[in-house]
Coordinates of C-alpha atoms and ligand atoms in Angstrom, one line a residue:
M19 CA 0.0 0.0 0.0
P20 CA 1.5 3.4 -0.9
K21 CA 2.5 5.9 1.7
G22 CA 1.0 9.4 1.5
G23 CA 3.8 10.8 -0.6
D24 CA 3.5 7.9 -3.1
K25 CA -0.2 8.4 -3.3
R26 CA 0.2 12.1 -4.1
A27 CA 2.8 11.2 -6.7
I28 CA 0.4 8.9 -8.4
A29 CA -2.4 11.4 -8.3
E30 CA -0.1 14.1 -9.7
R31 CA 1.0 11.9 -12.4
G32 CA -2.6 11.2 -13.3
L33 CA -3.3 14.9 -13.6
D34 CA -0.2 15.5 -15.7
E35 CA -1.1 12.7 -18.0
T36 CA -4.7 13.8 -18.6
R37 CA -4.8 17.6 -18.2
S38 CA -2.1 19.5 -19.9
G39 CA 1.1 19.2 -21.7
L40 CA 0.1 15.9 -23.3
H41 CA 2.5 14.3 -25.7
V42 CA 0.5 13.0 -28.7
A43 CA 2.3 11.1 -31.5
I44 CA 0.6 10.4 -34.9
I45 CA 1.3 7.9 -37.6
M46 CA -0.1 9.9 -40.5
D47 CA -1.4 7.1 -42.7
G48 CA -3.7 7.1 -45.8
N49 CA -2.4 9.7 -48.1
G50 CA -2.1 7.2 -51.0
R51 CA -5.7 5.9 -50.5
W52 CA -7.1 9.4 -50.2
A53 CA -5.5 10.2 -53.6
K54 CA -6.5 7.0 -55.2
A55 CA -10.1 7.5 -54.2
R56 CA -10.1 10.8 -56.1
G57 CA -8.2 9.4 -59.1
L58 CA -5.2 11.6 -58.2
P59 CA -1.5 10.8 -58.1
R60 CA -0.1 9.7 -54.7
T61 CA 2.0 12.9 -54.6
L62 CA -1.2 15.0 -54.3
G63 CA -2.3 12.8 -51.4
H64 CA 1.0 13.7 -49.6
R65 CA 0.5 17.4 -50.4
A66 CA -3.0 17.2 -48.9
G67 CA -1.3 15.5 -46.0
V68 CA 0.8 18.6 -45.4
K69 CA -2.4 20.7 -45.1
A70 CA -3.8 18.3 -42.6
L71 CA -0.5 18.5 -40.6
K72 CA -0.8 22.3 -40.5
A73 CA -4.4 22.1 -39.3
T74 CA -3.5 19.5 -36.7
V75 CA -0.6 21.4 -35.3
A76 CA -2.8 24.5 -34.9
A77 CA -5.5 22.5 -33.2
A78 CA -3.1 20.6 -30.9
A79 CA -1.8 23.8 -29.2
E80 CA -5.4 24.8 -28.4
L81 CA -6.3 21.4 -27.1
G82 CA -3.7 21.3 -24.3
I83 CA -1.2 19.3 -26.1
G84 CA 2.4 20.3 -25.3
C85 CA 4.2 18.1 -27.7
L86 CA 3.2 16.6 -31.0
T87 CA 5.3 14.0 -32.8
V88 CA 4.5 13.0 -36.4
F89 CA 5.9 10.3 -38.6
G90 CA 6.8 12.0 -41.8
F91 CA 9.2 9.5 -43.4
S92 CA 10.4 6.1 -42.2
T93 CA 13.7 4.3 -42.7
E94 CA 11.6 1.9 -44.8
N95 CA 10.0 4.6 -47.0
W96 CA 13.2 4.6 -49.1
N97 CA 11.7 1.5 -50.8
R98 CA 9.0 3.6 -52.5
P99 CA 9.4 4.8 -56.1
A100 CA 12.1 7.5 -56.4
Q101 CA 9.6 10.1 -57.5
E102 CA 7.5 9.6 -54.4
V103 CA 10.7 9.7 -52.2
N104 CA 11.7 13.0 -53.8
D105 CA 8.3 14.4 -53.3
L106 CA 8.3 13.5 -49.6
M107 CA 11.8 15.1 -49.2
G108 CA 10.5 18.2 -50.9
L109 CA 7.4 18.4 -48.7
L110 CA 9.5 18.7 -45.5
K111 CA 11.3 21.6 -47.1
A112 CA 8.0 23.2 -48.3
F113 CA 6.5 22.8 -44.8
V114 CA 9.4 24.4 -43.1
D115 CA 9.7 27.2 -45.8
S116 CA 6.0 28.1 -45.4
D117 CA 5.5 27.6 -41.7
L118 CA 8.8 28.1 -39.8
D119 CA 8.6 31.8 -39.1
R120 CA 5.0 31.5 -37.8
L121 CA 5.8 28.5 -35.7
H122 CA 8.8 30.3 -34.3
Q123 CA 6.7 33.4 -33.4
E124 CA 4.2 31.1 -31.7
G125 CA 7.0 29.7 -29.5
V126 CA 7.1 26.3 -31.1
R127 CA 10.4 24.3 -30.9
V128 CA 10.9 22.2 -34.0
R129 CA 13.0 19.1 -33.8
V130 CA 13.6 16.4 -36.5
L131 CA 14.0 12.9 -35.2
G132 CA 15.8 10.2 -37.1
R133 CA 19.0 9.5 -39.1
R134 CA 20.7 12.3 -41.0
D135 CA 22.6 9.9 -43.2
G136 CA 21.1 9.6 -46.7
L137 CA 19.3 13.0 -46.6
G138 CA 20.3 15.5 -49.3
A139 CA 22.2 18.7 -48.5
D140 CA 19.0 20.8 -49.0
V141 CA 17.0 18.7 -46.6
L142 CA 19.8 18.8 -44.0
A143 CA 20.1 22.6 -44.4
T144 CA 16.3 22.9 -43.9
I145 CA 16.5 20.8 -40.7
A146 CA 19.4 22.7 -39.3
R147 CA 17.6 26.0 -40.0
A148 CA 14.4 24.9 -38.3
E149 CA 16.1 23.4 -35.3
S150 CA 18.5 26.3 -34.7
L151 CA 16.0 29.1 -35.2
T152 CA 13.5 27.5 -32.7
K153 CA 15.9 25.9 -30.2
A154 CA 15.1 28.4 -27.3
N155 CA 11.3 28.1 -27.7
D156 CA 9.4 26.2 -25.0
R157 CA 5.7 26.7 -25.5
F158 CA 5.2 23.7 -27.7
L159 CA 7.5 20.9 -29.1
L160 CA 6.9 19.7 -32.6
Q161 CA 8.9 16.7 -33.5
V162 CA 8.9 15.4 -37.1
A163 CA 10.2 11.9 -37.4
F164 CA 12.0 11.9 -40.8
N165 CA 14.2 9.1 -42.0
Y166 CA 13.2 7.6 -38.6
G167 CA 12.8 4.0 -37.5
G168 CA 12.4 2.9 -33.9
R169 CA 14.8 0.1 -34.2
A170 CA 17.4 2.2 -36.0
D171 CA 17.1 4.8 -33.3
I172 CA 17.6 2.2 -30.6
T173 CA 20.5 0.7 -32.5
D174 CA 22.1 4.1 -32.9
A175 CA 21.6 4.9 -29.2
A176 CA 23.3 1.5 -28.2
R177 CA 26.2 2.3 -30.6
H178 CA 26.7 5.8 -29.1
F179 CA 26.6 4.4 -25.5
A180 CA 29.2 1.7 -26.5
E181 CA 31.4 4.4 -28.0
D182 CA 31.3 6.3 -24.7
V183 CA 32.3 3.1 -22.8
V184 CA 35.1 2.4 -25.2
A185 CA 36.4 5.9 -24.8
G186 CA 36.4 5.5 -21.1
R187 CA 33.7 8.2 -20.4
L188 CA 31.2 5.6 -19.0
A189 CA 31.2 2.1 -17.6
P190 CA 28.7 -0.6 -18.6
D191 CA 27.1 -0.4 -15.2
D192 CA 26.3 3.3 -15.8
L193 CA 23.6 2.1 -18.2
T194 CA 20.1 2.8 -16.7
E195 CA 16.9 3.2 -18.6
A196 CA 17.0 6.9 -18.1
R197 CA 20.6 7.1 -19.5
F198 CA 19.7 4.9 -22.4
A199 CA 16.7 7.2 -23.2
S200 CA 19.1 10.2 -23.2
Y201 CA 20.8 8.7 -26.3
L202 CA 17.6 8.4 -28.3
S203 CA 16.7 11.1 -30.8
T204 CA 13.6 11.7 -28.8
A205 CA 15.6 12.6 -25.6
L206 CA 14.3 16.2 -25.6
G207 CA 10.6 15.3 -25.3
P208 CA 8.4 13.4 -22.9
N209 CA 7.3 9.8 -23.7
P210 CA 4.1 9.8 -25.7
D211 CA 0.8 9.6 -23.8
L212 CA -1.2 8.8 -26.8
I213 CA -0.3 7.4 -30.2
I214 CA -2.8 7.8 -33.0
R215 CA -2.8 6.0 -36.3
T216 CA -5.1 7.1 -39.0
S217 CA -6.5 5.2 -42.0
G218 CA -7.8 2.2 -40.1
E219 CA -4.5 0.3 -40.0
K220 CA -3.7 -1.1 -36.6
R221 CA 0.1 -1.3 -36.4
I222 CA 2.9 0.6 -34.8
S223 CA 5.2 0.2 -37.8
N224 CA 8.5 0.8 -36.1
F225 CA 7.4 4.2 -34.6
L226 CA 8.7 5.2 -31.1
L227 CA 9.3 1.6 -30.0
W228 CA 11.1 2.4 -26.8
E229 CA 9.0 5.5 -26.0
A230 CA 5.6 3.8 -26.6
A231 CA 5.9 1.6 -23.5
Y232 CA 2.9 3.0 -21.7
A233 CA 1.3 5.0 -24.5
E234 CA -2.4 4.6 -25.1
L235 CA -3.1 3.6 -28.7
V236 CA -6.0 5.1 -30.7
F237 CA -6.8 3.9 -34.3
Q238 CA -9.0 6.1 -36.4
D239 CA -10.6 5.3 -39.7
V240 CA -10.1 8.8 -41.1
L241 CA -7.5 9.1 -43.9
W242 CA -4.7 11.5 -43.0
P243 CA -5.5 14.3 -45.5
D244 CA -9.0 14.5 -43.9
Y245 CA -7.4 14.9 -40.4
G246 CA -7.6 18.1 -38.3
A247 CA -9.2 19.6 -35.2
E248 CA -12.3 17.4 -35.1
P249 CA -10.7 13.9 -35.4
L250 CA -8.0 15.0 -32.9
K251 CA -10.7 16.0 -30.4
S252 CA -12.3 12.7 -30.8
A253 CA -9.0 10.9 -30.3
L254 CA -8.5 12.9 -27.1
A255 CA -12.0 12.1 -25.9
E256 CA -11.2 8.4 -26.4
F257 CA -7.9 8.8 -24.6
K258 CA -9.6 10.4 -21.6
T259 CA -11.8 7.3 -21.1
R260 CA -8.7 5.1 -20.7
Q261 CA -7.5 4.0 -17.2
R262 CA -3.8 4.5 -17.3
R263 CA -1.9 2.3 -14.8
F264 CA 1.7 2.4 -15.9
G265 CA 2.0 -1.2 -14.8
G266 CA 0.6 -0.4 -11.3
A267 CA -2.8 -0.5 -9.8
E268 CA -5.7 1.7 -10.9
L269 CA -5.5 5.0 -9.1
D270 CA -9.0 4.8 -7.6
D271 CA -8.3 1.3 -6.2
V272 CA -5.0 2.5 -4.7
L273 CA -6.7 5.4 -3.0
A274 CA -9.6 3.3 -1.8
A275 CA -7.4 0.7 -0.3
S276 CA -5.1 3.1 1.6
Ligands
FPP319 C1 1.5 7.4 -45.2 O1 0.5 7.4 -46.2 C2 2.1 8.7 -45.2 C3 3.5 8.9 -45.4 C4 4.4 7.8 -45.8 C5 4.1 10.2 -45.4 C6 3.4 11.2 -44.5 C7 3.7 12.5 -45.0 C8 2.9 13.5 -44.9 C9 1.7 13.6 -44.2 C10 3.4 14.8 -45.6 C11 3.9 15.7 -44.6 C12 5.2 15.3 -44.2 C13 6.1 16.2 -43.7 C14 7.4 15.7 -43.3 C15 5.9 17.6 -43.6 P1 0.7 6.3 -47.4 O2 1.3 7.0 -48.5 O3 1.3 5.1 -46.9 O4 -0.8 6.0 -47.7 P2 -1.5 4.7 -48.1 O5 -1.2 3.7 -47.0 O6 -2.9 5.0 -48.2 O7 -0.9 4.3 -49.4

């Protein structure tokens, strides 16, 4: 049975997790099907996806979300036709070019998760510009996973830790969960409270594998280009019905039994 302090800690955690500063992560799926249903090329589905992303970022800040992480390009997406890969690369640049100044004025910190290897010079310059301009902002954290894969991120973290051990900066026993997490590209942000996947698919697809340990999962049938404030509100409403236990007992039962 928890002591008073522990009970309070659980209650506070409950408030933190449901009230403010939520971290919502989204697998933006369904651009291709959206385009196909309209007889359009997939590229136009992705472009419509950027519009949905803008609407969703705007809505998130107003809905008490403090951090939004979106899956823009996975380490597996290189297997798509070259034209589609080029288009997705260009869309990150277009999004930053059109929205960075406004995001900066609104106090949004932009961070790009994932491997830098393989990205072109123009994409790297875009990422560097977005991250350096906004690095002191703390009202909202927008993380775009780009050339990202959960396993790749974990592998890279393990390699960097091993390098620190080989260099004599750390010993194997220094490895704790918290220290390991500090090597992940997500180290700046909190773990996700809620992971949403659109388009009806029910998979995690190598997204935030370490960070998702206690995330709630919500799957919505809406195709990503149709996303925005309303679907996000309904995902949050679903999230608020969930009992989060983080591997422990339900808060009401803990309080009742003490
Ligand atoms: C999945 O839809 C979506 C993607 C692979 C890319 C997501 C990209 C965007 C929403 C554009 C904005 C991105 C950035 C970085 C600004 P899909 O093509 O797999 O759709 P399908 O499953 O219906 O074919």
